[in-house]
Amino acid sequence: MSYSFSPRAFSALLLGGLLSVASSCSEDNGALPSPVGPNTITFTQPALYPEGVQYNDKTNNFFVSSLTRGAIGQVQDNGNYRVFADDARLVSTIGLHLDADRKRLLAAVSDPGANSSRSTAATAGQLAALAIFNSDNSKLDTFVNLGALRPGQGHFANDITVDAQGNAYITDSFSPIIYKVDLRGNASVFLESSQLAAPAGAFGLNGIAYHPDGYLLVAQSTQGVVYKVPLSNPAAFSPVASAQNLEGADGILLQDNRTLLVVSNSQSTVFRLTSTDNFASATVGGNFATGNVFPTTLTRRGSETYVLYAYLSALFGGQNPPVSDFSINKVRF
Protein backbone atom coordinates (compact mmCIF):
# COMPACT_ATOMS: atom_id res chain seq x y z
CA MET A 1 0.00 0.00 0.00
CA SER A 2 1.38 3.41 -0.92
CA TYR A 3 1.02 6.61 1.08
CA SER A 4 0.69 10.09 -0.36
CA PHE A 5 1.06 13.09 1.92
CA SER A 6 0.41 16.71 1.03
CA PRO A 7 1.23 19.56 3.41
CA ARG A 8 -2.49 20.26 3.79
CA ALA A 9 -3.29 16.65 4.71
CA PHE A 10 -0.41 16.36 7.14
CA SER A 11 -1.34 19.66 8.78
CA ALA A 12 -4.92 18.49 9.20
CA LEU A 13 -3.76 15.40 11.03
CA LEU A 14 -1.63 17.47 13.36
CA LEU A 15 -4.19 20.13 14.10
CA GLY A 16 -7.01 17.63 14.42
CA GLY A 17 -5.20 15.89 17.22
CA LEU A 18 -5.62 12.52 15.53
CA LEU A 19 -2.06 11.50 16.04
CA SER A 20 1.12 12.17 17.85
CA VAL A 21 3.68 13.33 15.35
CA ALA A 22 6.91 11.54 15.42
CA SER A 23 8.43 11.12 18.58
CA SER A 24 11.24 11.31 19.57
CA CYS A 25 13.37 10.17 21.90
CA SER A 26 13.95 7.73 24.58
CA GLU A 27 16.31 7.30 27.48
CA ASP A 28 19.86 8.56 27.95
CA ASN A 29 22.61 6.22 29.09
CA GLY A 30 25.01 6.81 31.95
CA ALA A 31 24.50 10.55 32.33
CA LEU A 32 27.12 12.19 34.51
CA PRO A 33 26.13 14.76 37.15
CA SER A 34 25.60 18.13 35.52
CA PRO A 35 25.22 21.63 36.94
CA VAL A 36 21.66 22.69 37.62
CA GLY A 37 20.25 23.83 34.31
CA PRO A 38 17.93 26.73 33.50
CA ASN A 39 14.19 26.16 33.60
CA THR A 40 13.81 27.08 29.92
CA ILE A 41 16.21 27.20 26.98
CA THR A 42 14.70 29.14 24.07
CA PHE A 43 16.30 29.08 20.64
CA THR A 44 15.30 31.03 17.55
CA GLN A 45 15.36 29.22 14.22
CA PRO A 46 12.60 30.08 11.74
CA ALA A 47 10.40 27.06 10.98
CA LEU A 48 12.90 24.53 12.40
CA TYR A 49 10.27 22.35 14.12
CA PRO A 50 12.57 20.14 16.23
CA GLU A 51 11.10 16.77 17.08
CA GLY A 52 13.81 14.94 19.02
CA VAL A 53 16.19 16.06 21.74
CA GLN A 54 19.17 14.59 23.60
CA TYR A 55 21.52 16.18 26.13
CA ASN A 56 25.25 15.77 25.62
CA ASP A 57 27.12 15.81 28.94
CA LYS A 58 30.47 16.02 27.17
CA THR A 59 29.71 19.37 25.53
CA ASN A 60 26.94 20.61 27.86
CA ASN A 61 24.47 21.24 25.08
CA PHE A 62 21.43 19.66 23.48
CA PHE A 63 21.11 17.87 20.17
CA VAL A 64 17.85 18.64 18.34
CA SER A 65 16.38 17.17 15.16
CA SER A 66 14.32 18.99 12.52
CA LEU A 67 11.12 17.98 10.78
CA THR A 68 11.46 20.66 8.11
CA ARG A 69 15.22 20.86 7.46
CA GLY A 70 16.54 17.41 8.27
CA ALA A 71 19.76 18.74 9.75
CA ILE A 72 20.68 17.92 13.35
CA GLY A 73 21.54 20.94 15.46
CA GLN A 74 23.15 21.78 18.78
CA VAL A 75 21.60 24.18 21.28
CA GLN A 76 23.46 25.84 24.16
CA ASP A 77 21.88 27.07 27.39
CA ASN A 78 22.00 30.64 26.09
CA GLY A 79 19.92 29.64 23.08
CA ASN A 80 22.72 29.63 20.52
CA TYR A 81 21.96 27.15 17.74
CA ARG A 82 24.33 25.70 15.17
CA VAL A 83 24.14 22.80 12.73
CA PHE A 84 25.92 19.72 14.05
CA ALA A 85 25.41 17.34 11.11
CA ASP A 86 23.62 17.26 7.79
CA ASP A 87 23.29 15.04 4.74
CA ALA A 88 21.06 15.16 1.68
CA ARG A 89 19.41 11.90 2.76
CA LEU A 90 18.14 13.49 5.98
CA VAL A 91 14.70 14.47 4.72
CA SER A 92 13.18 14.86 8.19
CA THR A 93 14.98 13.82 11.35
CA ILE A 94 12.66 12.63 14.09
CA GLY A 95 13.82 10.76 17.21
CA LEU A 96 17.42 10.98 18.44
CA HIS A 97 19.41 8.72 20.73
CA LEU A 98 22.85 9.53 22.11
CA ASP A 99 24.85 6.35 22.72
CA ALA A 100 27.57 8.17 24.63
CA ASP A 101 29.62 5.08 25.52
CA ARG A 102 30.10 4.28 21.83
CA LYS A 103 30.31 7.92 20.69
CA ARG A 104 27.24 7.51 18.48
CA LEU A 105 24.33 9.80 17.78
CA LEU A 106 21.48 7.86 16.18
CA ALA A 107 18.72 9.61 14.24
CA ALA A 108 15.44 8.29 12.87
CA VAL A 109 14.86 9.60 9.33
CA SER A 110 11.44 9.89 7.66
CA ASP A 111 9.55 11.90 5.06
CA PRO A 112 6.18 13.29 6.18
CA GLY A 113 6.29 15.88 3.39
CA ALA A 114 7.46 18.65 5.71
CA ASN A 115 10.80 19.36 3.98
CA SER A 116 9.95 20.96 0.65
CA SER A 117 13.54 20.82 -0.60
CA ARG A 118 14.13 17.13 0.11
CA SER A 119 10.77 15.39 0.08
CA THR A 120 10.06 13.36 -3.08
CA ALA A 121 7.15 11.35 -4.39
CA ALA A 122 9.24 8.21 -3.93
CA THR A 123 9.88 8.81 -0.24
CA ALA A 124 6.86 10.76 1.07
CA GLY A 125 5.12 8.59 3.65
CA GLN A 126 7.36 5.65 2.75
CA LEU A 127 10.79 6.51 4.18
CA ALA A 128 12.13 4.83 7.30
CA ALA A 129 15.87 5.00 7.86
CA LEU A 130 18.49 5.09 10.58
CA ALA A 131 21.43 7.50 10.39
CA ILE A 132 24.34 7.01 12.80
CA PHE A 133 26.83 9.84 13.37
CA ASN A 134 30.03 10.05 15.35
CA SER A 135 28.87 12.22 18.26
CA ASP A 136 32.30 13.83 18.61
CA ASN A 137 33.02 14.91 15.03
CA SER A 138 29.58 14.66 13.29
CA LYS A 139 30.82 12.17 10.67
CA LEU A 140 28.05 10.05 9.18
CA ASP A 141 29.17 6.48 9.80
CA THR A 142 26.08 4.46 8.82
CA PHE A 143 22.84 4.98 6.91
CA VAL A 144 20.38 2.07 6.91
CA ASN A 145 17.23 1.93 4.76
CA LEU A 146 14.81 0.17 7.09
CA GLY A 147 11.77 0.51 4.86
CA ALA A 148 13.45 -1.74 2.29
CA LEU A 149 12.70 -4.65 4.62
CA ARG A 150 9.00 -4.18 3.87
CA PRO A 151 8.72 -2.51 0.44
CA GLY A 152 5.38 -1.15 -0.65
CA GLN A 153 4.18 -0.30 2.85
CA GLY A 154 3.83 3.07 4.49
CA HIS A 155 6.78 3.91 6.72
CA PHE A 156 7.78 6.53 9.29
CA ALA A 157 10.84 5.85 11.43
CA ASN A 158 10.05 7.53 14.70
CA ASP A 159 12.08 6.78 17.83
CA ILE A 160 15.20 4.85 18.84
CA THR A 161 16.67 3.08 21.84
CA VAL A 162 19.84 1.04 22.30
CA ASP A 163 20.35 -2.07 24.45
CA ALA A 164 23.40 -3.02 26.53
CA GLN A 165 25.04 -4.74 23.54
CA GLY A 166 24.65 -1.72 21.27
CA ASN A 167 21.73 -3.02 19.20
CA ALA A 168 19.40 -0.25 18.10
CA TYR A 169 15.61 -0.62 18.06
CA ILE A 170 13.54 1.75 15.91
CA THR A 171 9.76 2.18 15.84
CA ASP A 172 7.77 2.61 12.64
CA SER A 173 4.62 4.68 13.08
CA PHE A 174 3.01 3.83 9.72
CA SER A 175 3.70 0.08 9.86
CA PRO A 176 3.39 -1.96 13.08
CA ILE A 177 7.10 -2.75 13.12
CA ILE A 178 10.05 -2.44 15.47
CA TYR A 179 13.34 -2.77 13.59
CA LYS A 180 16.64 -3.96 14.99
CA VAL A 181 20.04 -2.78 13.76
CA ASP A 182 23.17 -4.37 15.18
CA LEU A 183 26.58 -2.76 15.62
CA ARG A 184 27.61 -3.83 12.12
CA GLY A 185 24.63 -2.07 10.56
CA ASN A 186 22.66 -5.25 9.82
CA ALA A 187 18.94 -4.49 9.90
CA SER A 188 16.08 -6.88 10.61
CA VAL A 189 12.43 -6.82 11.64
CA PHE A 190 12.49 -7.43 15.38
CA LEU A 191 8.70 -7.38 15.85
CA GLU A 192 5.76 -7.01 13.48
CA SER A 193 2.17 -7.39 14.65
CA SER A 194 -1.22 -6.18 13.48
CA GLN A 195 -2.11 -5.69 17.17
CA LEU A 196 0.23 -2.70 17.18
CA ALA A 197 -1.20 -1.10 14.03
CA ALA A 198 -2.94 2.26 13.82
CA PRO A 199 -5.76 3.31 11.51
CA ALA A 200 -4.59 4.25 8.02
CA GLY A 201 -2.87 7.62 8.02
CA ALA A 202 -2.56 7.79 11.81
CA PHE A 203 0.48 7.21 13.98
CA GLY A 204 0.90 3.94 15.86
CA LEU A 205 4.20 2.93 17.43
CA ASN A 206 6.09 5.89 18.80
CA GLY A 207 8.45 6.35 21.78
CA ILE A 208 10.67 3.46 22.82
CA ALA A 209 12.97 2.78 25.78
CA TYR A 210 15.28 -0.08 26.76
CA HIS A 211 14.92 -1.50 30.26
CA PRO A 212 18.09 -3.11 31.71
CA ASP A 213 16.04 -6.10 32.90
CA GLY A 214 15.84 -7.25 29.28
CA TYR A 215 12.81 -5.71 27.62
CA LEU A 216 11.61 -2.71 25.68
CA LEU A 217 8.85 -0.29 26.63
CA VAL A 218 7.04 1.06 23.58
CA ALA A 219 4.29 3.66 23.28
CA GLN A 220 1.37 3.17 20.87
CA SER A 221 -0.11 6.62 20.23
CA THR A 222 -3.63 5.93 18.99
CA GLN A 223 -4.30 3.17 21.51
CA GLY A 224 -2.92 5.24 24.38
CA VAL A 225 -1.00 2.21 25.64
CA VAL A 226 2.60 1.35 26.55
CA TYR A 227 3.69 -2.16 25.64
CA LYS A 228 6.34 -4.33 27.26
CA VAL A 229 8.37 -6.30 24.69
CA PRO A 230 10.80 -9.00 25.94
CA LEU A 231 14.08 -8.99 24.02
CA SER A 232 14.27 -12.77 24.23
CA ASN A 233 10.75 -13.31 22.87
CA PRO A 234 9.32 -10.17 21.25
CA ALA A 235 6.15 -11.97 20.11
CA ALA A 236 5.22 -12.26 23.80
CA PHE A 237 4.64 -8.51 24.09
CA SER A 238 1.92 -7.33 26.47
CA PRO A 239 0.30 -4.03 27.45
CA VAL A 240 1.47 -2.38 30.66
CA ALA A 241 -1.75 -2.35 32.65
CA SER A 242 -2.68 1.18 33.70
CA ALA A 243 -5.83 3.14 34.44
CA GLN A 244 -4.33 6.16 32.68
CA ASN A 245 -5.30 6.74 29.06
CA LEU A 246 -2.06 7.71 27.28
CA GLU A 247 -3.63 8.67 23.95
CA GLY A 248 -1.22 10.85 22.02
CA ALA A 249 1.78 9.20 23.68
CA ASP A 250 4.93 10.39 21.96
CA GLY A 251 8.41 10.31 23.49
CA ILE A 252 9.13 8.24 26.59
CA LEU A 253 12.05 8.14 29.01
CA LEU A 254 13.01 5.53 31.59
CA GLN A 255 13.95 7.67 34.57
CA ASP A 256 14.91 4.71 36.72
CA ASN A 257 14.06 1.01 36.74
CA ARG A 258 10.61 1.68 38.21
CA THR A 259 9.74 5.04 36.68
CA LEU A 260 8.72 5.81 33.11
CA LEU A 261 7.93 9.30 31.84
CA VAL A 262 5.49 9.54 28.93
CA VAL A 263 4.79 12.66 26.86
CA SER A 264 1.26 12.96 25.49
CA ASN A 265 1.16 15.83 23.04
CA SER A 266 -2.61 15.63 22.46
CA GLN A 267 -3.12 15.93 26.23
CA SER A 268 -0.32 18.50 26.69
CA THR A 269 0.99 16.48 29.63
CA VAL A 270 4.04 14.56 30.80
CA PHE A 271 2.88 11.58 32.85
CA ARG A 272 5.08 9.87 35.45
CA LEU A 273 4.30 6.15 35.61
CA THR A 274 5.62 4.01 38.46
CA SER A 275 5.75 0.22 38.58
CA THR A 276 6.44 -2.26 41.36
CA ASP A 277 6.04 -5.41 39.23
CA ASN A 278 8.59 -4.90 36.43
CA PHE A 279 6.07 -3.03 34.29
CA ALA A 280 3.41 -5.66 34.18
CA SER A 281 1.39 -2.70 35.44
CA ALA A 282 1.96 0.94 36.34
CA THR A 283 0.24 3.76 38.18
CA VAL A 284 0.43 7.50 37.64
CA GLY A 285 2.69 9.07 40.23
CA GLY A 286 2.49 12.62 38.91
CA ASN A 287 1.93 14.75 35.84
CA PHE A 288 3.35 17.94 34.38
CA ALA A 289 1.11 20.16 32.27
CA THR A 290 2.94 21.80 29.38
CA GLY A 291 0.24 24.08 28.02
CA ASN A 292 -0.67 24.37 24.35
CA VAL A 293 2.82 23.92 22.93
CA PHE A 294 2.80 20.40 21.43
CA PRO A 295 5.43 18.67 23.60
CA THR A 296 7.19 15.80 21.85
CA THR A 297 9.88 14.07 23.88
CA LEU A 298 12.27 14.05 26.81
CA THR A 299 15.94 13.90 27.71
CA ARG A 300 17.97 13.57 30.89
CA ARG A 301 20.48 16.16 32.08
CA GLY A 302 22.16 14.74 35.14
CA SER A 303 19.37 14.33 37.69
CA GLU A 304 17.01 16.64 35.77
CA THR A 305 14.58 15.94 32.95
CA TYR A 306 13.75 18.26 30.06
CA VAL A 307 10.86 18.19 27.58
CA LEU A 308 10.95 19.66 24.09
CA TYR A 309 8.20 22.06 23.00
CA ALA A 310 7.90 21.76 19.23
CA TYR A 311 4.87 23.99 18.50
CA LEU A 312 3.90 21.74 15.63
CA SER A 313 0.40 23.21 15.45
CA ALA A 314 1.98 26.04 13.48
CA LEU A 315 3.44 23.76 10.83
CA PHE A 316 2.24 24.35 7.28
CA GLY A 317 0.64 27.71 7.95
CA GLY A 318 -1.17 27.01 11.21
CA GLN A 319 0.33 30.27 12.46
CA ASN A 320 1.34 33.37 10.52
CA PRO A 321 4.21 34.17 10.55
CA PRO A 322 5.77 30.70 11.00
CA VAL A 323 7.04 29.85 14.46
CA SER A 324 10.66 30.85 15.02
CA ASP A 325 11.11 30.28 18.76
CA PHE A 326 11.31 26.79 20.25
CA SER A 327 12.18 25.72 23.75
CA ILE A 328 13.52 22.94 25.94
CA ASN A 329 11.94 23.03 29.38
CA LYS A 330 12.63 21.49 32.77
CA VAL A 331 9.95 19.01 33.87
CA ARG A 332 8.70 19.73 37.39
CA PHE A 333 6.11 17.44 38.93
Coordinates of C-alpha atoms in Angstrom, one line a residue:
M1 CA 0.0 0.0 0.0
S2 CA 1.4 3.4 -0.9
Y3 CA 1.0 6.6 1.1
S4 CA 0.7 10.1 -0.4
F5 CA 1.1 13.1 1.9
S6 CA 0.4 16.7 1.0
P7 CA 1.2 19.6 3.4
R8 CA -2.5 20.3 3.8
A9 CA -3.3 16.7 4.7
F10 CA -0.4 16.4 7.1
S11 CA -1.3 19.7 8.8
A12 CA -4.9 18.5 9.2
L13 CA -3.8 15.4 11.0
L14 CA -1.6 17.5 13.4
L15 CA -4.2 20.1 14.1
G16 CA -7.0 17.6 14.4
G17 CA -5.2 15.9 17.2
L18 CA -5.6 12.5 15.5
L19 CA -2.1 11.5 16.0
S20 CA 1.1 12.2 17.9
V21 CA 3.7 13.3 15.4
A22 CA 6.9 11.5 15.4
S23 CA 8.4 11.1 18.6
S24 CA 11.2 11.3 19.6
C25 CA 13.4 10.2 21.9
S26 CA 13.9 7.7 24.6
E27 CA 16.3 7.3 27.5
D28 CA 19.9 8.6 27.9
N29 CA 22.6 6.2 29.1
G30 CA 25.0 6.8 32.0
A31 CA 24.5 10.5 32.3
L32 CA 27.1 12.2 34.5
P33 CA 26.1 14.8 37.1
S34 CA 25.6 18.1 35.5
P35 CA 25.2 21.6 36.9
V36 CA 21.7 22.7 37.6
G37 CA 20.3 23.8 34.3
P38 CA 17.9 26.7 33.5
N39 CA 14.2 26.2 33.6
T40 CA 13.8 27.1 29.9
I41 CA 16.2 27.2 27.0
T42 CA 14.7 29.1 24.1
F43 CA 16.3 29.1 20.6
T44 CA 15.3 31.0 17.5
Q45 CA 15.4 29.2 14.2
P46 CA 12.6 30.1 11.7
A47 CA 10.4 27.1 11.0
L48 CA 12.9 24.5 12.4
Y49 CA 10.3 22.4 14.1
P50 CA 12.6 20.1 16.2
E51 CA 11.1 16.8 17.1
G52 CA 13.8 14.9 19.0
V53 CA 16.2 16.1 21.7
Q54 CA 19.2 14.6 23.6
Y55 CA 21.5 16.2 26.1
N56 CA 25.3 15.8 25.6
D57 CA 27.1 15.8 28.9
K58 CA 30.5 16.0 27.2
T59 CA 29.7 19.4 25.5
N60 CA 26.9 20.6 27.9
N61 CA 24.5 21.2 25.1
F62 CA 21.4 19.7 23.5
F63 CA 21.1 17.9 20.2
V64 CA 17.8 18.6 18.3
S65 CA 16.4 17.2 15.2
S66 CA 14.3 19.0 12.5
L67 CA 11.1 18.0 10.8
T68 CA 11.5 20.7 8.1
R69 CA 15.2 20.9 7.5
G70 CA 16.5 17.4 8.3
A71 CA 19.8 18.7 9.8
I72 CA 20.7 17.9 13.4
G73 CA 21.5 20.9 15.5
Q74 CA 23.2 21.8 18.8
V75 CA 21.6 24.2 21.3
Q76 CA 23.5 25.8 24.2
D77 CA 21.9 27.1 27.4
N78 CA 22.0 30.6 26.1
G79 CA 19.9 29.6 23.1
N80 CA 22.7 29.6 20.5
Y81 CA 22.0 27.1 17.7
R82 CA 24.3 25.7 15.2
V83 CA 24.1 22.8 12.7
F84 CA 25.9 19.7 14.1
A85 CA 25.4 17.3 11.1
D86 CA 23.6 17.3 7.8
D87 CA 23.3 15.0 4.7
A88 CA 21.1 15.2 1.7
R89 CA 19.4 11.9 2.8
L90 CA 18.1 13.5 6.0
V91 CA 14.7 14.5 4.7
S92 CA 13.2 14.9 8.2
T93 CA 15.0 13.8 11.4
I94 CA 12.7 12.6 14.1
G95 CA 13.8 10.8 17.2
L96 CA 17.4 11.0 18.4
H97 CA 19.4 8.7 20.7
L98 CA 22.8 9.5 22.1
D99 CA 24.8 6.4 22.7
A100 CA 27.6 8.2 24.6
D101 CA 29.6 5.1 25.5
R102 CA 30.1 4.3 21.8
K103 CA 30.3 7.9 20.7
R104 CA 27.2 7.5 18.5
L105 CA 24.3 9.8 17.8
L106 CA 21.5 7.9 16.2
A107 CA 18.7 9.6 14.2
A108 CA 15.4 8.3 12.9
V109 CA 14.9 9.6 9.3
S110 CA 11.4 9.9 7.7
D111 CA 9.6 11.9 5.1
P112 CA 6.2 13.3 6.2
G113 CA 6.3 15.9 3.4
A114 CA 7.5 18.7 5.7
N115 CA 10.8 19.4 4.0
S116 CA 9.9 21.0 0.6
S117 CA 13.5 20.8 -0.6
R118 CA 14.1 17.1 0.1
S119 CA 10.8 15.4 0.1
T120 CA 10.1 13.4 -3.1
A121 CA 7.1 11.4 -4.4
A122 CA 9.2 8.2 -3.9
T123 CA 9.9 8.8 -0.2
A124 CA 6.9 10.8 1.1
G125 CA 5.1 8.6 3.7
Q126 CA 7.4 5.6 2.7
L127 CA 10.8 6.5 4.2
A128 CA 12.1 4.8 7.3
A129 CA 15.9 5.0 7.9
L130 CA 18.5 5.1 10.6
A131 CA 21.4 7.5 10.4
I132 CA 24.3 7.0 12.8
F133 CA 26.8 9.8 13.4
N134 CA 30.0 10.1 15.4
S135 CA 28.9 12.2 18.3
D136 CA 32.3 13.8 18.6
N137 CA 33.0 14.9 15.0
S138 CA 29.6 14.7 13.3
K139 CA 30.8 12.2 10.7
L140 CA 28.1 10.0 9.2
D141 CA 29.2 6.5 9.8
T142 CA 26.1 4.5 8.8
F143 CA 22.8 5.0 6.9
V144 CA 20.4 2.1 6.9
N145 CA 17.2 1.9 4.8
L146 CA 14.8 0.2 7.1
G147 CA 11.8 0.5 4.9
A148 CA 13.5 -1.7 2.3
L149 CA 12.7 -4.7 4.6
R150 CA 9.0 -4.2 3.9
P151 CA 8.7 -2.5 0.4
G152 CA 5.4 -1.2 -0.6
Q153 CA 4.2 -0.3 2.9
G154 CA 3.8 3.1 4.5
H155 CA 6.8 3.9 6.7
F156 CA 7.8 6.5 9.3
A157 CA 10.8 5.8 11.4
N158 CA 10.0 7.5 14.7
D159 CA 12.1 6.8 17.8
I160 CA 15.2 4.8 18.8
T161 CA 16.7 3.1 21.8
V162 CA 19.8 1.0 22.3
D163 CA 20.3 -2.1 24.4
A164 CA 23.4 -3.0 26.5
Q165 CA 25.0 -4.7 23.5
G166 CA 24.7 -1.7 21.3
N167 CA 21.7 -3.0 19.2
A168 CA 19.4 -0.2 18.1
Y169 CA 15.6 -0.6 18.1
I170 CA 13.5 1.7 15.9
T171 CA 9.8 2.2 15.8
D172 CA 7.8 2.6 12.6
S173 CA 4.6 4.7 13.1
F174 CA 3.0 3.8 9.7
S175 CA 3.7 0.1 9.9
P176 CA 3.4 -2.0 13.1
I177 CA 7.1 -2.8 13.1
I178 CA 10.1 -2.4 15.5
Y179 CA 13.3 -2.8 13.6
K180 CA 16.6 -4.0 15.0
V181 CA 20.0 -2.8 13.8
D182 CA 23.2 -4.4 15.2
L183 CA 26.6 -2.8 15.6
R184 CA 27.6 -3.8 12.1
G185 CA 24.6 -2.1 10.6
N186 CA 22.7 -5.2 9.8
A187 CA 18.9 -4.5 9.9
S188 CA 16.1 -6.9 10.6
V189 CA 12.4 -6.8 11.6
F190 CA 12.5 -7.4 15.4
L191 CA 8.7 -7.4 15.8
E192 CA 5.8 -7.0 13.5
S193 CA 2.2 -7.4 14.7
S194 CA -1.2 -6.2 13.5
Q195 CA -2.1 -5.7 17.2
L196 CA 0.2 -2.7 17.2
A197 CA -1.2 -1.1 14.0
A198 CA -2.9 2.3 13.8
P199 CA -5.8 3.3 11.5
A200 CA -4.6 4.2 8.0
G201 CA -2.9 7.6 8.0
A202 CA -2.6 7.8 11.8
F203 CA 0.5 7.2 14.0
G204 CA 0.9 3.9 15.9
L205 CA 4.2 2.9 17.4
N206 CA 6.1 5.9 18.8
G207 CA 8.5 6.4 21.8
I208 CA 10.7 3.5 22.8
A209 CA 13.0 2.8 25.8
Y210 CA 15.3 -0.1 26.8
H211 CA 14.9 -1.5 30.3
P212 CA 18.1 -3.1 31.7
D213 CA 16.0 -6.1 32.9
G214 CA 15.8 -7.2 29.3
Y215 CA 12.8 -5.7 27.6
L216 CA 11.6 -2.7 25.7
L217 CA 8.9 -0.3 26.6
V218 CA 7.0 1.1 23.6
A219 CA 4.3 3.7 23.3
Q220 CA 1.4 3.2 20.9
S221 CA -0.1 6.6 20.2
T222 CA -3.6 5.9 19.0
Q223 CA -4.3 3.2 21.5
G224 CA -2.9 5.2 24.4
V225 CA -1.0 2.2 25.6
V226 CA 2.6 1.4 26.6
Y227 CA 3.7 -2.2 25.6
K228 CA 6.3 -4.3 27.3
V229 CA 8.4 -6.3 24.7
P230 CA 10.8 -9.0 25.9
L231 CA 14.1 -9.0 24.0
S232 CA 14.3 -12.8 24.2
N233 CA 10.7 -13.3 22.9
P234 CA 9.3 -10.2 21.2
A235 CA 6.2 -12.0 20.1
A236 CA 5.2 -12.3 23.8
F237 CA 4.6 -8.5 24.1
S238 CA 1.9 -7.3 26.5
P239 CA 0.3 -4.0 27.5
V240 CA 1.5 -2.4 30.7
A241 CA -1.8 -2.4 32.7
S242 CA -2.7 1.2 33.7
A243 CA -5.8 3.1 34.4
Q244 CA -4.3 6.2 32.7
N245 CA -5.3 6.7 29.1
L246 CA -2.1 7.7 27.3
E247 CA -3.6 8.7 24.0
G248 CA -1.2 10.8 22.0
A249 CA 1.8 9.2 23.7
D250 CA 4.9 10.4 22.0
G251 CA 8.4 10.3 23.5
I252 CA 9.1 8.2 26.6
L253 CA 12.1 8.1 29.0
L254 CA 13.0 5.5 31.6
Q255 CA 14.0 7.7 34.6
D256 CA 14.9 4.7 36.7
N257 CA 14.1 1.0 36.7
R258 CA 10.6 1.7 38.2
T259 CA 9.7 5.0 36.7
L260 CA 8.7 5.8 33.1
L261 CA 7.9 9.3 31.8
V262 CA 5.5 9.5 28.9
V263 CA 4.8 12.7 26.9
S264 CA 1.3 13.0 25.5
N265 CA 1.2 15.8 23.0
S266 CA -2.6 15.6 22.5
Q267 CA -3.1 15.9 26.2
S268 CA -0.3 18.5 26.7
T269 CA 1.0 16.5 29.6
V270 CA 4.0 14.6 30.8
F271 CA 2.9 11.6 32.9
R272 CA 5.1 9.9 35.4
L273 CA 4.3 6.2 35.6
T274 CA 5.6 4.0 38.5
S275 CA 5.7 0.2 38.6
T276 CA 6.4 -2.3 41.4
D277 CA 6.0 -5.4 39.2
N278 CA 8.6 -4.9 36.4
F279 CA 6.1 -3.0 34.3
A280 CA 3.4 -5.7 34.2
S281 CA 1.4 -2.7 35.4
A282 CA 2.0 0.9 36.3
T283 CA 0.2 3.8 38.2
V284 CA 0.4 7.5 37.6
G285 CA 2.7 9.1 40.2
G286 CA 2.5 12.6 38.9
N287 CA 1.9 14.7 35.8
F288 CA 3.4 17.9 34.4
A289 CA 1.1 20.2 32.3
T290 CA 2.9 21.8 29.4
G291 CA 0.2 24.1 28.0
N292 CA -0.7 24.4 24.3
V293 CA 2.8 23.9 22.9
F294 CA 2.8 20.4 21.4
P295 CA 5.4 18.7 23.6
T296 CA 7.2 15.8 21.8
T297 CA 9.9 14.1 23.9
L298 CA 12.3 14.1 26.8
T299 CA 15.9 13.9 27.7
R300 CA 18.0 13.6 30.9
R301 CA 20.5 16.2 32.1
G302 CA 22.2 14.7 35.1
S303 CA 19.4 14.3 37.7
E304 CA 17.0 16.6 35.8
T305 CA 14.6 15.9 32.9
Y306 CA 13.7 18.3 30.1
V307 CA 10.9 18.2 27.6
L308 CA 11.0 19.7 24.1
Y309 CA 8.2 22.1 23.0
A310 CA 7.9 21.8 19.2
Y311 CA 4.9 24.0 18.5
L312 CA 3.9 21.7 15.6
S313 CA 0.4 23.2 15.4
A314 CA 2.0 26.0 13.5
L315 CA 3.4 23.8 10.8
F316 CA 2.2 24.4 7.3
G317 CA 0.6 27.7 8.0
G318 CA -1.2 27.0 11.2
Q319 CA 0.3 30.3 12.5
N320 CA 1.3 33.4 10.5
P321 CA 4.2 34.2 10.5
P322 CA 5.8 30.7 11.0
V323 CA 7.0 29.9 14.5
S324 CA 10.7 30.9 15.0
D325 CA 11.1 30.3 18.8
F326 CA 11.3 26.8 20.2
S327 CA 12.2 25.7 23.7
I328 CA 13.5 22.9 25.9
N329 CA 11.9 23.0 29.4
K330 CA 12.6 21.5 32.8
V331 CA 10.0 19.0 33.9
R332 CA 8.7 19.7 37.4
F333 CA 6.1 17.4 38.9

